[in-house]
Coordinates of C-alpha atoms and ligand atoms in Angstrom, one line a residue:
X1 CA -7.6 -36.4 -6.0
X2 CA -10.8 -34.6 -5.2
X3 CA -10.6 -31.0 -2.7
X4 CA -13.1 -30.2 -1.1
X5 CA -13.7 -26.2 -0.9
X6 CA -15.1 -24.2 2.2
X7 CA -17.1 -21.3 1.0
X8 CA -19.7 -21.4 3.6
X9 CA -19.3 -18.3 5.8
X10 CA -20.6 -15.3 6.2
X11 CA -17.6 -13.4 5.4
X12 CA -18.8 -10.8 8.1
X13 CA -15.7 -8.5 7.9
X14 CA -16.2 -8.0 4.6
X15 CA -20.3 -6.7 4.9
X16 CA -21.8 -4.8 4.1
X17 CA -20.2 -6.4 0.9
X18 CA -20.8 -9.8 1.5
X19 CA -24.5 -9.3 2.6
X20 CA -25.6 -9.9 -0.9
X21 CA -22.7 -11.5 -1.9
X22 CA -20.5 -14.4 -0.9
X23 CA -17.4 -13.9 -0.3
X24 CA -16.0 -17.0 -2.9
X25 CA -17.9 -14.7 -5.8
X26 CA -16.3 -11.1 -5.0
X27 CA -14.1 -10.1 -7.2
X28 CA -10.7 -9.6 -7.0
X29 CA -9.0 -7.7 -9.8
X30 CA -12.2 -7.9 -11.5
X31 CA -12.3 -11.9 -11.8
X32 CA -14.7 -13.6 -8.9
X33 CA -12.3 -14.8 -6.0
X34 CA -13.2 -18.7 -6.3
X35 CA -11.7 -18.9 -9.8
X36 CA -8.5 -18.5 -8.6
X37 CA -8.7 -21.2 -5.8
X38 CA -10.3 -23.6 -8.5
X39 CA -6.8 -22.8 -11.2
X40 CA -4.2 -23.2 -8.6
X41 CA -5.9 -26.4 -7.2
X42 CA -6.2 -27.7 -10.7
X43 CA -2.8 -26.8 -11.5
X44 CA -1.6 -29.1 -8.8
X45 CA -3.3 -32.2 -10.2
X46 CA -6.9 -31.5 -8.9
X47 CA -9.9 -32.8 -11.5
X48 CA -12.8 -32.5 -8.7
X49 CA -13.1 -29.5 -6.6
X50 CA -16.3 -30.1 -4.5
X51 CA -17.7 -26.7 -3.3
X52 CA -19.3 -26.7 0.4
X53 CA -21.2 -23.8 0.2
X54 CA -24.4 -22.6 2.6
X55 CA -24.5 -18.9 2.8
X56 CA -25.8 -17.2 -0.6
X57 CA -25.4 -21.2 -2.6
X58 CA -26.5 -20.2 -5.9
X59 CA -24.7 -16.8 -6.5
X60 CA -21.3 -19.7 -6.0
X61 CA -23.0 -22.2 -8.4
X62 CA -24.1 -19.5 -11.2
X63 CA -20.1 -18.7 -11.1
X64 CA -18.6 -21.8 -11.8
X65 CA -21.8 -23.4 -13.4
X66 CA -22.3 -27.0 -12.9
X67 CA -20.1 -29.6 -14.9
X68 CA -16.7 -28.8 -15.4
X69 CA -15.0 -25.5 -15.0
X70 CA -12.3 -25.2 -17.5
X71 CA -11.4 -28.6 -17.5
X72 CA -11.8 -29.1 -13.8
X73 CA -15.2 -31.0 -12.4
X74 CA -17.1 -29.0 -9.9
X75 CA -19.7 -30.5 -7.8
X76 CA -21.7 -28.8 -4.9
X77 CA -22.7 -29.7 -1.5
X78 CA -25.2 -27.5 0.5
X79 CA -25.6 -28.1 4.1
X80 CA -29.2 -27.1 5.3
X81 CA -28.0 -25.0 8.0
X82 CA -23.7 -23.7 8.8
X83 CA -22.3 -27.1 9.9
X84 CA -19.2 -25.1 10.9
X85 CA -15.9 -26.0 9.5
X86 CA -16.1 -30.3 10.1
X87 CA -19.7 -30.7 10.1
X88 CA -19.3 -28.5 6.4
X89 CA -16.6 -31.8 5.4
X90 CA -18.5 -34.3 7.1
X91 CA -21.9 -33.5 5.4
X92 CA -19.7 -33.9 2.1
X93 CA -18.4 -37.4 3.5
X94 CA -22.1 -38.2 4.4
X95 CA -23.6 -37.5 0.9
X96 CA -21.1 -39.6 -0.8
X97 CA -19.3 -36.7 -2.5
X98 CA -15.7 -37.5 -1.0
X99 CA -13.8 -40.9 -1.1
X100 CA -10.8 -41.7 0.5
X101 CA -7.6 -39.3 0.9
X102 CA -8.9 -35.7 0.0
X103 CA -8.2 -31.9 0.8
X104 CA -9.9 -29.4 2.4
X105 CA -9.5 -25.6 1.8
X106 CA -10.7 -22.4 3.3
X107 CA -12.4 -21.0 0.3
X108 CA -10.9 -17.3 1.1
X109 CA -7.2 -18.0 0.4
X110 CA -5.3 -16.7 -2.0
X111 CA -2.0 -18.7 -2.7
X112 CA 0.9 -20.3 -4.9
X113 CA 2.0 -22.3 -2.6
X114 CA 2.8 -26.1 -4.0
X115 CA -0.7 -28.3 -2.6
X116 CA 0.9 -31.4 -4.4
X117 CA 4.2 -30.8 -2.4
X118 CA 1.6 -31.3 0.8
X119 CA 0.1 -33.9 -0.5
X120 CA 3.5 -35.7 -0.5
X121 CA 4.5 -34.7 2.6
X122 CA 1.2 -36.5 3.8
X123 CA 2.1 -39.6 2.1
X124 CA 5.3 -39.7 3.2
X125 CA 4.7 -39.2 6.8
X126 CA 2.0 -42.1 7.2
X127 CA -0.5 -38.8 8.9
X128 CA -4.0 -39.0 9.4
X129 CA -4.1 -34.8 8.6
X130 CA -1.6 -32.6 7.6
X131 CA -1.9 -29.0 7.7
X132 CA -0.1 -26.6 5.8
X133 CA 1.5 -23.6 7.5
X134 CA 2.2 -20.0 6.7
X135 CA 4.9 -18.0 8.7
X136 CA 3.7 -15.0 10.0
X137 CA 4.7 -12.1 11.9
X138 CA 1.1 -12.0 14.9
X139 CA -0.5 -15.2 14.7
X140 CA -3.7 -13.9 16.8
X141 CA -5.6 -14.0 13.4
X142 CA -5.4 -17.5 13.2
X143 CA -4.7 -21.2 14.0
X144 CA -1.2 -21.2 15.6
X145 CA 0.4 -24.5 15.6
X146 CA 3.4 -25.8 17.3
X147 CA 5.3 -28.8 15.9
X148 CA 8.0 -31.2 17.1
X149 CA 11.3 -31.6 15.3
X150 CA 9.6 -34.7 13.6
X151 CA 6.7 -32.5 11.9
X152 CA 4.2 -33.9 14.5
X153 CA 2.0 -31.2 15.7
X154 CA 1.7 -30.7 19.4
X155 CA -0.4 -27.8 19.6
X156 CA -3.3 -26.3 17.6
X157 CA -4.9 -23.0 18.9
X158 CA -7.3 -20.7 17.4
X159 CA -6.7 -17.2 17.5
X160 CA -4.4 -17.1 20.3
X161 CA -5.0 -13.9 23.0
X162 CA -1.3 -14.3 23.5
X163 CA 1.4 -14.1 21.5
X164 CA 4.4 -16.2 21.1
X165 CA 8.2 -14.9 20.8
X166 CA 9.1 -13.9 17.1
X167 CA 7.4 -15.8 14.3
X168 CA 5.2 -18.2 14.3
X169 CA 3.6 -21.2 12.1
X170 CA -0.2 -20.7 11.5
X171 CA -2.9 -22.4 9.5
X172 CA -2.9 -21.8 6.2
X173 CA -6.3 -23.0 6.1
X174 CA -5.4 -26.0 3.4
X175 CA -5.4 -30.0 4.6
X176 CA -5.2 -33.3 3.8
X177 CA -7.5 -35.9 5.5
X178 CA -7.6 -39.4 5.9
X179 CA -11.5 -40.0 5.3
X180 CA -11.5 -41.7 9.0
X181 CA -10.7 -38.1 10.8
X182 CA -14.0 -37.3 10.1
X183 CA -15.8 -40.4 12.2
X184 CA -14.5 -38.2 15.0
X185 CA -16.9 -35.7 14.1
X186 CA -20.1 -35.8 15.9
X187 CA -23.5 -35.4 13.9
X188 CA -26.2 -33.2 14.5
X189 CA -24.2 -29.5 15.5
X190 CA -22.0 -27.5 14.4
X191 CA -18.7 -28.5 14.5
X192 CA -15.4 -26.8 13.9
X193 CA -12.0 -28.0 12.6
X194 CA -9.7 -25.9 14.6
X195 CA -11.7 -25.9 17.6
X196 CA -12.7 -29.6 17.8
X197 CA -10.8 -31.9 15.7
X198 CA -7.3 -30.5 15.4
X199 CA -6.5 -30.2 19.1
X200 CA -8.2 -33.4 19.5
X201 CA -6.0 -35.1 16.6
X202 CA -2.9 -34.1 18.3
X203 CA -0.7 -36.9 19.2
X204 CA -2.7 -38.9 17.2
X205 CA -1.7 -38.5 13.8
X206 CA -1.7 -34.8 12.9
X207 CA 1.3 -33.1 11.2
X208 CA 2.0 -29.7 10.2
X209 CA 3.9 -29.2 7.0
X210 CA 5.3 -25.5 6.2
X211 CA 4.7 -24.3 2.8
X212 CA 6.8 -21.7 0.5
X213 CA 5.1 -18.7 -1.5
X214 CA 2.6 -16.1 -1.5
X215 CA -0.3 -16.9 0.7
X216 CA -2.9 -14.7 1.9
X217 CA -6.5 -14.8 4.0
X218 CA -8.6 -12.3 1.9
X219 CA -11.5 -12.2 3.8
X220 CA -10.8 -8.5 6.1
X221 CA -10.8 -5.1 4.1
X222 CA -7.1 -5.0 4.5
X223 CA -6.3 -8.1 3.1
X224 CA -8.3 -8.1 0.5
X225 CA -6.8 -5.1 -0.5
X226 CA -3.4 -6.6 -0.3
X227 CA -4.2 -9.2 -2.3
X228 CA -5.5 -6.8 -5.0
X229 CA -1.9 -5.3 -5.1
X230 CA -0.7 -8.6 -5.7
X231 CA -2.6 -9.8 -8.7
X232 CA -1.8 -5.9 -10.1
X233 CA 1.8 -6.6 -9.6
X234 CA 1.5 -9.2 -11.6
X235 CA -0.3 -7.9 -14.5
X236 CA -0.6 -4.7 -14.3
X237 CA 3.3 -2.5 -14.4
X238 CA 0.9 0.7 -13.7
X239 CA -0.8 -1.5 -10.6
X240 CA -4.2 0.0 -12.8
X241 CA -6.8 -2.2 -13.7
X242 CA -10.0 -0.8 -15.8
X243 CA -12.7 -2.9 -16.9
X244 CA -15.2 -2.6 -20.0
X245 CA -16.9 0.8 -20.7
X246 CA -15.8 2.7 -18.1
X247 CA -15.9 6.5 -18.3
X248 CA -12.3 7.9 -16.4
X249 CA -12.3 11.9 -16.8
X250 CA -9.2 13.2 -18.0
X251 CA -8.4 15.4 -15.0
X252 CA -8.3 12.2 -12.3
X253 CA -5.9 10.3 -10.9
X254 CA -5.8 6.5 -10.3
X255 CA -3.5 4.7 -8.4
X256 CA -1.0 3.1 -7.4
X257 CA -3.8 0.2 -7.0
X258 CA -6.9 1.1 -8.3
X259 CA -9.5 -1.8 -10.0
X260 CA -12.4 -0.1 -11.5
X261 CA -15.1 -3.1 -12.3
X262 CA -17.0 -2.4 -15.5
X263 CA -18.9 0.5 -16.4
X264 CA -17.5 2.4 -13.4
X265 CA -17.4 6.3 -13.8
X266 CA -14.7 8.6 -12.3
X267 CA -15.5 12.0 -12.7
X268 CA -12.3 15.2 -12.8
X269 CA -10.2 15.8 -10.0
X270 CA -11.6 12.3 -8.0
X271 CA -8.5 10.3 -6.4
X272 CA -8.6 6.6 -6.0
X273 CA -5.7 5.2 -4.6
X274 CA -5.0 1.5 -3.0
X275 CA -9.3 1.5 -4.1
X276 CA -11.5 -0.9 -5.3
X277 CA -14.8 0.2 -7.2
X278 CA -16.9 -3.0 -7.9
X279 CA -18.9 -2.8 -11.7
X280 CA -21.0 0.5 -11.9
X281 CA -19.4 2.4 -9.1
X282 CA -19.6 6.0 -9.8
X283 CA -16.9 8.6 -7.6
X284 CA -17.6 11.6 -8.5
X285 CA -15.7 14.9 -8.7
X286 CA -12.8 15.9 -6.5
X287 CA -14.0 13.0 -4.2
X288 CA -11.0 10.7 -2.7
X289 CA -11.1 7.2 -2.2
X290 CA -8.1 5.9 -0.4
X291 CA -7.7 2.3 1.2
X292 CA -11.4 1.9 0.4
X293 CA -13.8 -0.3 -1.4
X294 CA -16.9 0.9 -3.1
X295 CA -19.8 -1.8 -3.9
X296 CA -21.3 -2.6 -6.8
X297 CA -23.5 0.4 -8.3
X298 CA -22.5 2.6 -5.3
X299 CA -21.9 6.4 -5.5
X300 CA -19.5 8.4 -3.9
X301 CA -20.4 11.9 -3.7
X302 CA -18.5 15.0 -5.2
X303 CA -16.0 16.2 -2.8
X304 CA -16.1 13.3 -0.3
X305 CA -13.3 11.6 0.8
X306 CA -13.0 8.0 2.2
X307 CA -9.7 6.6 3.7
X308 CA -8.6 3.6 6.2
X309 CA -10.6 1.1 5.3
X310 CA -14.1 2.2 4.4
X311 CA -16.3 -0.3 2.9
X312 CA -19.2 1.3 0.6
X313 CA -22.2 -1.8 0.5
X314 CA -23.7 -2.2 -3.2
X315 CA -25.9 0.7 -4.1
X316 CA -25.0 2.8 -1.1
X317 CA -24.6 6.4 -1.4
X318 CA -22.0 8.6 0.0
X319 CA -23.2 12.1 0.7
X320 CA -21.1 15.1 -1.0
X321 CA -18.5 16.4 0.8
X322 CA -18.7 13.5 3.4
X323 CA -15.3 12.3 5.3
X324 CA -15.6 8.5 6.2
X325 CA -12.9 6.6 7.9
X326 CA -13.0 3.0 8.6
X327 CA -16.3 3.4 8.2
X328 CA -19.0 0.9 6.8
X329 CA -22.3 2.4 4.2
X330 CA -24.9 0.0 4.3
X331 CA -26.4 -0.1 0.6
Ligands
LIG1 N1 -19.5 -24.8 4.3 C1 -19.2 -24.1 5.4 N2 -19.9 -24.2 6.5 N3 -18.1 -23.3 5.3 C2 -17.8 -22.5 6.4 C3 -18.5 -22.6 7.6 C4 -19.7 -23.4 7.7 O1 -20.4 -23.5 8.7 N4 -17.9 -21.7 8.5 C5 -16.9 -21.2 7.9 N5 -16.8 -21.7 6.6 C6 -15.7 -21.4 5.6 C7 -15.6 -19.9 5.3 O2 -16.5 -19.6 4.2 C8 -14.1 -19.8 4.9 O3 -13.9 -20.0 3.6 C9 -13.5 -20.8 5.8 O4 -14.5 -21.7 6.2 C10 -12.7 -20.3 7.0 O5 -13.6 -19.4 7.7 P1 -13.1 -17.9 8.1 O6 -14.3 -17.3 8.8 O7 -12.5 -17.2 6.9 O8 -12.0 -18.3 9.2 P2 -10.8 -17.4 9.6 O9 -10.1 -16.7 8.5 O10 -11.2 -16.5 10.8 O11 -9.7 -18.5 10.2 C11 -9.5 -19.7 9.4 O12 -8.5 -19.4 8.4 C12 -7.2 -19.1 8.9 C13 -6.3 -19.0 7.7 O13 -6.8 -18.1 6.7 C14 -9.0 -20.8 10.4 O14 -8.9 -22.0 9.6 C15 -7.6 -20.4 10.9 O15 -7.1 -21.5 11.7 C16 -6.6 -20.2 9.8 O16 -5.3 -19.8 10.3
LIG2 MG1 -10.6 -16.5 6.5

């Protein structure tokens, strides 16, 4: 079965980051993001991943190269301007690049959950879409979706203002589409998925399919973040991560969560703790870097300190002695 990956956006609440950089190609734990999609889709029985991508096309295809990835085919599809989320599939259907029953994926999730199970589930049910859903605590981040007893969905609505009593089922961005959903997209605008077509396949064919394991959205500061403690959990006891030939002064103090890309530099007495320094970042002494992420070839000057969420843009530099919270450096 073939997926079809989003990884068209701008990722804007990740820039100054993603201004020069799609989000599918940041790297998390020092490996670029869309490599993980492509493993766990292949591990579920995927041998064509078909990348959608618009914004920044080339830095995606210079990643996964054309041909196969191991093992797994990987083909592109560019739209010539954003499509939105179903003009993005339907461009794919329209240059012949998707047949039949396929999936469709956010390409900013970060997941274990079992895609073959859903593609079962899909079967089984006779449904023209099935989306898989994600318990969560405030659902005003996403696609909330109510459901029936039978599975059938019978509401879809993007990032609700209200909130619902106690937990609720949300998009986990990941489908499966019967190849005749996308005749009800119309040609020639943008067009969104959980806008357009979702509340407009309700009744008609659209089921919602709760899915077991870890699943996160990485595309804020936060969540990103999160999902760096994750992947350190799992192979890193110190939650530490240090890439080739970088330079760490005896006198600092990483962690818990730190990634230092390659060739990074942390001078004596700097902090870095829940931080993220992409390759080349330099902090430098006694600075802190808390909740933070530091962009490629940045600098973060002596005696600074950057907490809640402070995004530092590729080659940006922070003045000594700075304090920065929340705050975003263009580079
Ligand atoms: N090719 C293409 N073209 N891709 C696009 C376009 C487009 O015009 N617009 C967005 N995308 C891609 C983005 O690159 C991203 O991978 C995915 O579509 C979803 O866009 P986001 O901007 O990340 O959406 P979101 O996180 O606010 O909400 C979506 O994801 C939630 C789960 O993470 C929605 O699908 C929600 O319903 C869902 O709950
Ligand atoms: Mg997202």
């Amino acid at each position: 079965m073939q997926a079809l990956v989003l990884a068209g956006g701008e990722g804007t609440r990740l820039r100054p980051l993603t201004t020069t950089v799609p989000k599918p190609v940041l790297p998390l734990a020092n490996r670029p993001f869309i490599t993980y999609m492509v493993e766990w889709l292949a591990s579920h029985g995927f041998d064509e991943v078909v990348i959608a991508c618009g914004f920044l096309a080339d830095d995606v295809r210079r990643v996964l190269g054309d041909g196969k990835w191991n093992g797994t085919r990987i083909r592109y599809v560019q739209e010539p301007e954003p499509r939105g989320t179903a003009g993005a599939v339907r461009f794919a259907v329209a240059e012949g690049l998707l047949e039949g029953r396929f999936a469709v994926l956010n390409g900013d999730i970060l997941t274990d959950f079992d895609m073959s199970a859903l593609c079962r589930a899909h079967e089984r049910k006779g449904a023209r879409a099935t989306i898989a859903l994600i318990e969560v605590e405030d659902p005003s981040a996403y696609g909330l979706v109510m459901r029936d007893a039978d599975g059938l969905v019978t509401e879809f609505l993007e990032k609700p203002t209200e909130k619902p009593q106690g937990g609720a089922f949300v998009n986990a961005g990941a489908y499966v589409l019967e190849r005749e959903v996308i005749d009800l997209v119309p040609d020639g605008r943008p067009v969104s998925l959980e806008r357009e077509v979702f509340p407009q396949l309700v009744g008609n064919g659209l089921c919602g399919c709760p899915v077991q394991g870890y699943w996160l959205d990485i595309g804020t500061p936060e969540r990103y973040l999160d999902a760096t403690r994750h992947l350190l959990e799992q192979h890193s006891p110190d939650l530490v991560l240090v890439g080739d030939g970088c330079e760490v002064a005896p006198g600092a103090r990483l962690g818990p969560v730190a990634v230092l890309g390659d060739r990074c530099r942390v001078e004596a007495g700097a902090v870095l703790e829940r931080a993220v320094l992409f390759e080349g970042a330099r902090v430098e002494r006694e600075a802190i870097v808390r909740d933070s992420i530091v962009g490629k070839d940045a600098v973060v000057g002596a005696g600074s300190r950057l907490e809640r969420e402070t995004i530092v843009g590729h080659g940006a530099r922070v003045a000594p002695g700075a304090t920065l919270a929340g705050a975003r450096v263009e580079g």
